[in-house]
Amino acid sequence: MRCTNVSRDAGKLSKMKGDEKKYKKLGIELMERLEMEKAEEYRAQHEIHLLKQQEYAIPQRVEELRTIIERDLQVANKAGEEMAKSSSTAYKKLEALRHAVEVYRERLGLAFETAPGSENLKVSMKYIDPQDPEKWFTFAVHVGSDGKYSIANCEPWVGEVDALLIELNKTNNFCNFVRSMRRKFKESVQ
């Protein structure tokens, strides 16, 4: 009987040693999992701490942004008012210039145009030739990148265009140049 008990006890002991290994392994796994969960908990607490700091800063940042927006709105409103005033003035000037161009077109047969894709300003005039008042006299002016004027085309050609261009480039008085060209066209038909 003693032999049976020893044998049975040896079997139990062997089973217990197997269980002990299994439980040790399980214990190690649980410890590792616990360490990972502690690290995860630490990261989560740290993130919560950062979020709370941000949460406390939000009202102050909102107030700063509100102040900036109000200031920008005031500046924009003031600029808008100034633009409206200058726009109104500019519109009035533009209307006056359009009216003047229309008067020049009707009375002097003077027209200004630019061809699509061209950088030249074409100036056309009629009522110059007493024999043919509807005949158009034209020239095209180009302003170079250096700010200097040049004649791209002139019909009919006037001999003193070069001298008039020199004067135009000195004075930058385009109105005087147009009047001088009209005068030269008139001289060419008399």
mmCIF file of C-alpha atoms in Angstrom:
data_model
loop_
_atom_site.group_PDB
_atom_site.id
_atom_site.type_symbol
_atom_site.label_atom_id
_atom_site.label_comp_id
_atom_site.label_asym_id
_atom_site.label_seq_id
_atom_site.Cartn_x
_atom_site.Cartn_y
_atom_site.Cartn_z
ATOM 1 C CA MET A 1 0.000 0.000 0.000
ATOM 2 C CA ARG A 2 2.802 2.196 0.727
ATOM 3 C CA CYS A 3 4.150 1.624 -2.703
ATOM 4 C CA THR A 4 0.841 2.520 -4.200
ATOM 5 C CA ASN A 5 0.674 5.670 -2.153
ATOM 6 C CA VAL A 6 4.195 6.629 -3.158
ATOM 7 C CA SER A 7 3.404 5.929 -6.756
ATOM 8 C CA ARG A 8 0.173 7.851 -6.549
ATOM 9 C CA ASP A 9 1.914 10.688 -4.683
ATOM 10 C CA ALA A 10 4.692 10.681 -7.285
ATOM 11 C CA GLY A 11 2.024 11.023 -9.997
ATOM 12 C CA LYS A 12 0.397 13.886 -8.090
ATOM 13 C CA LEU A 13 3.778 15.489 -7.564
ATOM 14 C CA SER A 14 4.587 15.202 -11.235
ATOM 15 C CA LYS A 15 1.204 16.664 -12.114
ATOM 16 C CA MET A 16 1.746 19.444 -9.588
ATOM 17 C CA LYS A 17 5.188 20.222 -11.051
ATOM 18 C CA GLY A 18 3.575 20.404 -14.515
ATOM 19 C CA ASP A 19 0.846 22.637 -13.113
ATOM 20 C CA GLU A 20 3.500 24.757 -11.369
ATOM 21 C CA LYS A 21 5.337 25.297 -14.687
ATOM 22 C CA LYS A 22 2.075 26.092 -16.401
ATOM 23 C CA TYR A 23 1.123 28.563 -13.650
ATOM 24 C CA LYS A 24 4.595 30.125 -13.630
ATOM 25 C CA LYS A 25 4.346 30.598 -17.390
ATOM 26 C CA LEU A 26 0.834 31.997 -16.986
ATOM 27 C CA GLY A 27 2.103 34.233 -14.171
ATOM 28 C CA ILE A 28 4.909 35.572 -16.398
ATOM 29 C CA GLU A 29 2.416 36.218 -19.193
ATOM 30 C CA LEU A 30 0.093 38.012 -16.768
ATOM 31 C CA MET A 31 2.992 40.099 -15.421
ATOM 32 C CA GLU A 32 3.987 41.057 -18.972
ATOM 33 C CA ARG A 33 0.386 41.941 -19.795
ATOM 34 C CA LEU A 34 0.133 43.931 -16.561
ATOM 35 C CA GLU A 35 3.304 45.877 -17.454
ATOM 36 C CA MET A 36 1.912 46.606 -20.930
ATOM 37 C CA GLU A 37 -1.399 47.731 -19.457
ATOM 38 C CA LYS A 38 0.439 49.928 -16.919
ATOM 39 C CA ALA A 39 2.428 51.510 -19.773
ATOM 40 C CA GLU A 40 -0.790 52.004 -21.748
ATOM 41 C CA GLU A 41 -2.458 53.497 -18.677
ATOM 42 C CA TYR A 42 0.514 55.849 -18.222
ATOM 43 C CA ARG A 43 0.299 56.969 -21.878
ATOM 44 C CA ALA A 44 -3.460 57.473 -21.549
ATOM 45 C CA GLN A 45 -3.044 59.504 -18.341
ATOM 46 C CA HIS A 46 -0.346 61.583 -19.978
ATOM 47 C CA GLU A 47 -2.597 62.200 -22.983
ATOM 48 C CA ILE A 48 -5.492 63.114 -20.654
ATOM 49 C CA HIS A 49 -3.181 65.545 -18.868
ATOM 50 C CA LEU A 50 -2.189 67.166 -22.176
ATOM 51 C CA LEU A 51 -5.813 67.368 -23.287
ATOM 52 C CA LYS A 52 -6.790 69.015 -19.975
ATOM 53 C CA GLN A 53 -4.024 71.581 -20.464
ATOM 54 C CA GLN A 54 -5.347 72.280 -23.947
ATOM 55 C CA GLU A 55 -8.894 72.440 -22.612
ATOM 56 C CA TYR A 56 -7.891 75.075 -20.064
ATOM 57 C CA ALA A 57 -6.134 77.084 -22.794
ATOM 58 C CA ILE A 58 -9.121 77.015 -25.185
ATOM 59 C CA PRO A 59 -11.143 79.888 -23.656
ATOM 60 C CA GLN A 60 -8.086 82.143 -23.663
ATOM 61 C CA ARG A 61 -7.264 81.236 -27.274
ATOM 62 C CA VAL A 62 -10.905 81.779 -28.291
ATOM 63 C CA GLU A 63 -10.794 85.233 -26.715
ATOM 64 C CA GLU A 64 -7.511 86.030 -28.502
ATOM 65 C CA LEU A 65 -8.991 84.925 -31.828
ATOM 66 C CA ARG A 66 -12.198 86.891 -31.175
ATOM 67 C CA THR A 67 -10.101 90.017 -30.522
ATOM 68 C CA ILE A 68 -8.062 89.449 -33.695
ATOM 69 C CA ILE A 69 -11.205 88.875 -35.763
ATOM 70 C CA GLU A 70 -12.887 91.995 -34.378
ATOM 71 C CA ARG A 71 -9.780 94.064 -35.120
ATOM 72 C CA ASP A 72 -9.510 92.618 -38.638
ATOM 73 C CA LEU A 73 -13.215 93.298 -39.240
ATOM 74 C CA GLN A 74 -12.775 96.908 -38.173
ATOM 75 C CA VAL A 75 -9.787 97.296 -40.483
ATOM 76 C CA ALA A 76 -11.687 95.604 -43.326
ATOM 77 C CA ASN A 77 -14.762 97.783 -42.774
ATOM 78 C CA LYS A 78 -12.652 100.925 -42.737
ATOM 79 C CA ALA A 79 -10.831 99.808 -45.886
ATOM 80 C CA GLY A 80 -14.183 98.952 -47.496
ATOM 81 C CA GLU A 81 -15.528 102.406 -46.699
ATOM 82 C CA GLU A 82 -12.402 104.040 -48.107
ATOM 83 C CA MET A 83 -12.600 101.838 -51.203
ATOM 84 C CA ALA A 84 -16.250 102.731 -51.669
ATOM 85 C CA LYS A 85 -15.385 106.430 -51.474
ATOM 86 C CA SER A 86 -12.437 106.104 -53.850
ATOM 87 C CA SER A 87 -14.402 103.734 -56.070
ATOM 88 C CA SER A 88 -17.180 106.286 -56.281
ATOM 89 C CA THR A 89 -14.663 108.999 -57.117
ATOM 90 C CA ALA A 90 -12.917 106.728 -59.617
ATOM 91 C CA TYR A 91 -16.272 105.819 -61.168
ATOM 92 C CA LYS A 92 -17.143 109.482 -61.550
ATOM 93 C CA LYS A 93 -13.753 110.158 -63.154
ATOM 94 C CA LEU A 94 -14.193 107.153 -65.432
ATOM 95 C CA GLU A 95 -17.626 108.356 -66.479
ATOM 96 C CA ALA A 96 -16.213 111.827 -67.177
ATOM 97 C CA LEU A 97 -13.430 110.278 -69.274
ATOM 98 C CA ARG A 98 -15.919 108.109 -71.158
ATOM 99 C CA HIS A 99 -18.015 111.182 -71.850
ATOM 100 C CA ALA A 100 -14.913 113.053 -73.073
ATOM 101 C CA VAL A 101 -13.943 110.122 -75.319
ATOM 102 C CA GLU A 102 -17.471 110.070 -76.738
ATOM 103 C CA VAL A 103 -17.334 113.826 -77.425
ATOM 104 C CA TYR A 104 -13.938 113.420 -79.113
ATOM 105 C CA ARG A 105 -15.285 110.519 -81.146
ATOM 106 C CA GLU A 106 -18.327 112.495 -82.311
ATOM 107 C CA ARG A 107 -16.707 115.869 -82.965
ATOM 108 C CA LEU A 108 -13.135 114.945 -83.951
ATOM 109 C CA GLY A 109 -13.693 111.403 -85.139
ATOM 110 C CA LEU A 110 -11.093 110.300 -82.572
ATOM 111 C CA ALA A 111 -11.117 106.668 -81.416
ATOM 112 C CA PHE A 112 -8.798 104.574 -79.254
ATOM 113 C CA GLU A 113 -8.672 100.787 -79.377
ATOM 114 C CA THR A 114 -6.471 97.835 -78.628
ATOM 115 C CA ALA A 115 -6.530 94.687 -80.668
ATOM 116 C CA PRO A 116 -6.961 91.425 -78.720
ATOM 117 C CA GLY A 117 -3.537 89.990 -77.929
ATOM 118 C CA SER A 118 -1.797 93.212 -78.930
ATOM 119 C CA GLU A 119 0.053 95.595 -76.665
ATOM 120 C CA ASN A 120 -0.394 98.464 -79.107
ATOM 121 C CA LEU A 121 -2.853 101.315 -78.697
ATOM 122 C CA LYS A 122 -4.415 102.187 -82.035
ATOM 123 C CA VAL A 123 -5.461 105.824 -82.414
ATOM 124 C CA SER A 124 -7.828 106.574 -85.311
ATOM 125 C CA MET A 125 -8.959 110.007 -86.507
ATOM 126 C CA LYS A 126 -11.236 111.321 -89.202
ATOM 127 C CA TYR A 127 -12.551 114.770 -90.259
ATOM 128 C CA ILE A 128 -8.980 115.643 -91.296
ATOM 129 C CA ASP A 129 -9.145 115.576 -95.103
ATOM 130 C CA PRO A 130 -11.591 118.231 -96.394
ATOM 131 C CA GLN A 131 -11.937 116.242 -99.639
ATOM 132 C CA ASP A 132 -12.844 113.019 -97.750
ATOM 133 C CA PRO A 133 -13.903 113.785 -94.153
ATOM 134 C CA GLU A 134 -14.770 110.122 -93.430
ATOM 135 C CA LYS A 135 -11.265 108.915 -94.299
ATOM 136 C CA TRP A 136 -9.471 107.395 -91.299
ATOM 137 C CA PHE A 137 -5.935 108.373 -90.347
ATOM 138 C CA THR A 138 -4.371 105.925 -87.866
ATOM 139 C CA PHE A 139 -1.276 105.208 -85.883
ATOM 140 C CA ALA A 140 -0.454 102.539 -83.323
ATOM 141 C CA VAL A 141 1.680 103.295 -80.290
ATOM 142 C CA HIS A 142 3.634 100.736 -78.319
ATOM 143 C CA VAL A 143 5.172 101.267 -74.882
ATOM 144 C CA GLY A 144 8.263 99.119 -74.405
ATOM 145 C CA SER A 145 9.416 97.469 -71.195
ATOM 146 C CA ASP A 146 11.804 100.408 -70.750
ATOM 147 C CA GLY A 147 8.803 102.797 -70.753
ATOM 148 C CA LYS A 148 9.720 104.288 -74.125
ATOM 149 C CA TYR A 149 7.074 104.936 -76.774
ATOM 150 C CA SER A 150 7.424 103.734 -80.353
ATOM 151 C CA ILE A 151 5.181 103.824 -83.410
ATOM 152 C CA ALA A 152 4.141 100.362 -84.570
ATOM 153 C CA ASN A 153 2.122 101.592 -87.564
ATOM 154 C CA CYS A 154 1.117 104.882 -89.171
ATOM 155 C CA GLU A 155 -1.340 105.304 -92.080
ATOM 156 C CA PRO A 156 -0.610 107.457 -93.971
ATOM 157 C CA TRP A 157 2.995 107.813 -92.879
ATOM 158 C CA VAL A 158 3.989 111.246 -91.607
ATOM 159 C CA GLY A 159 7.596 112.255 -92.108
ATOM 160 C CA GLU A 160 8.123 113.929 -88.756
ATOM 161 C CA VAL A 161 6.969 111.047 -86.568
ATOM 162 C CA ASP A 162 10.482 110.437 -85.224
ATOM 163 C CA ALA A 163 10.791 114.011 -83.937
ATOM 164 C CA LEU A 164 7.341 113.790 -82.335
ATOM 165 C CA LEU A 165 8.332 110.485 -80.660
ATOM 166 C CA ILE A 166 11.492 112.039 -79.222
ATOM 167 C CA GLU A 167 9.370 114.836 -77.732
ATOM 168 C CA LEU A 168 6.812 112.315 -76.397
ATOM 169 C CA ASN A 169 9.517 110.239 -74.730
ATOM 170 C CA LYS A 170 10.956 113.398 -73.123
ATOM 171 C CA THR A 171 7.680 114.849 -71.841
ATOM 172 C CA ASN A 172 5.434 111.765 -71.556
ATOM 173 C CA ASN A 173 2.595 114.073 -72.709
ATOM 174 C CA PHE A 174 0.465 111.710 -74.790
ATOM 175 C CA CYS A 175 -2.338 114.241 -75.340
ATOM 176 C CA ASN A 176 0.106 116.679 -76.918
ATOM 177 C CA PHE A 177 1.488 113.857 -79.084
ATOM 178 C CA VAL A 178 -2.015 112.994 -80.374
ATOM 179 C CA ARG A 179 -2.718 116.672 -81.169
ATOM 180 C CA SER A 180 0.632 116.928 -82.975
ATOM 181 C CA MET A 181 -0.114 113.803 -85.018
ATOM 182 C CA ARG A 182 -3.510 115.258 -86.006
ATOM 183 C CA ARG A 183 -1.795 118.472 -87.058
ATOM 184 C CA LYS A 184 0.774 116.505 -89.133
ATOM 185 C CA PHE A 185 -2.005 114.470 -90.782
ATOM 186 C CA LYS A 186 -3.786 117.730 -91.697
ATOM 187 C CA GLU A 187 -0.564 119.149 -93.144
ATOM 188 C CA SER A 188 -0.145 116.006 -95.247
ATOM 189 C CA VAL A 189 -3.497 116.550 -97.041
ATOM 190 C CA GLN A 190 -3.164 120.290 -97.710
#
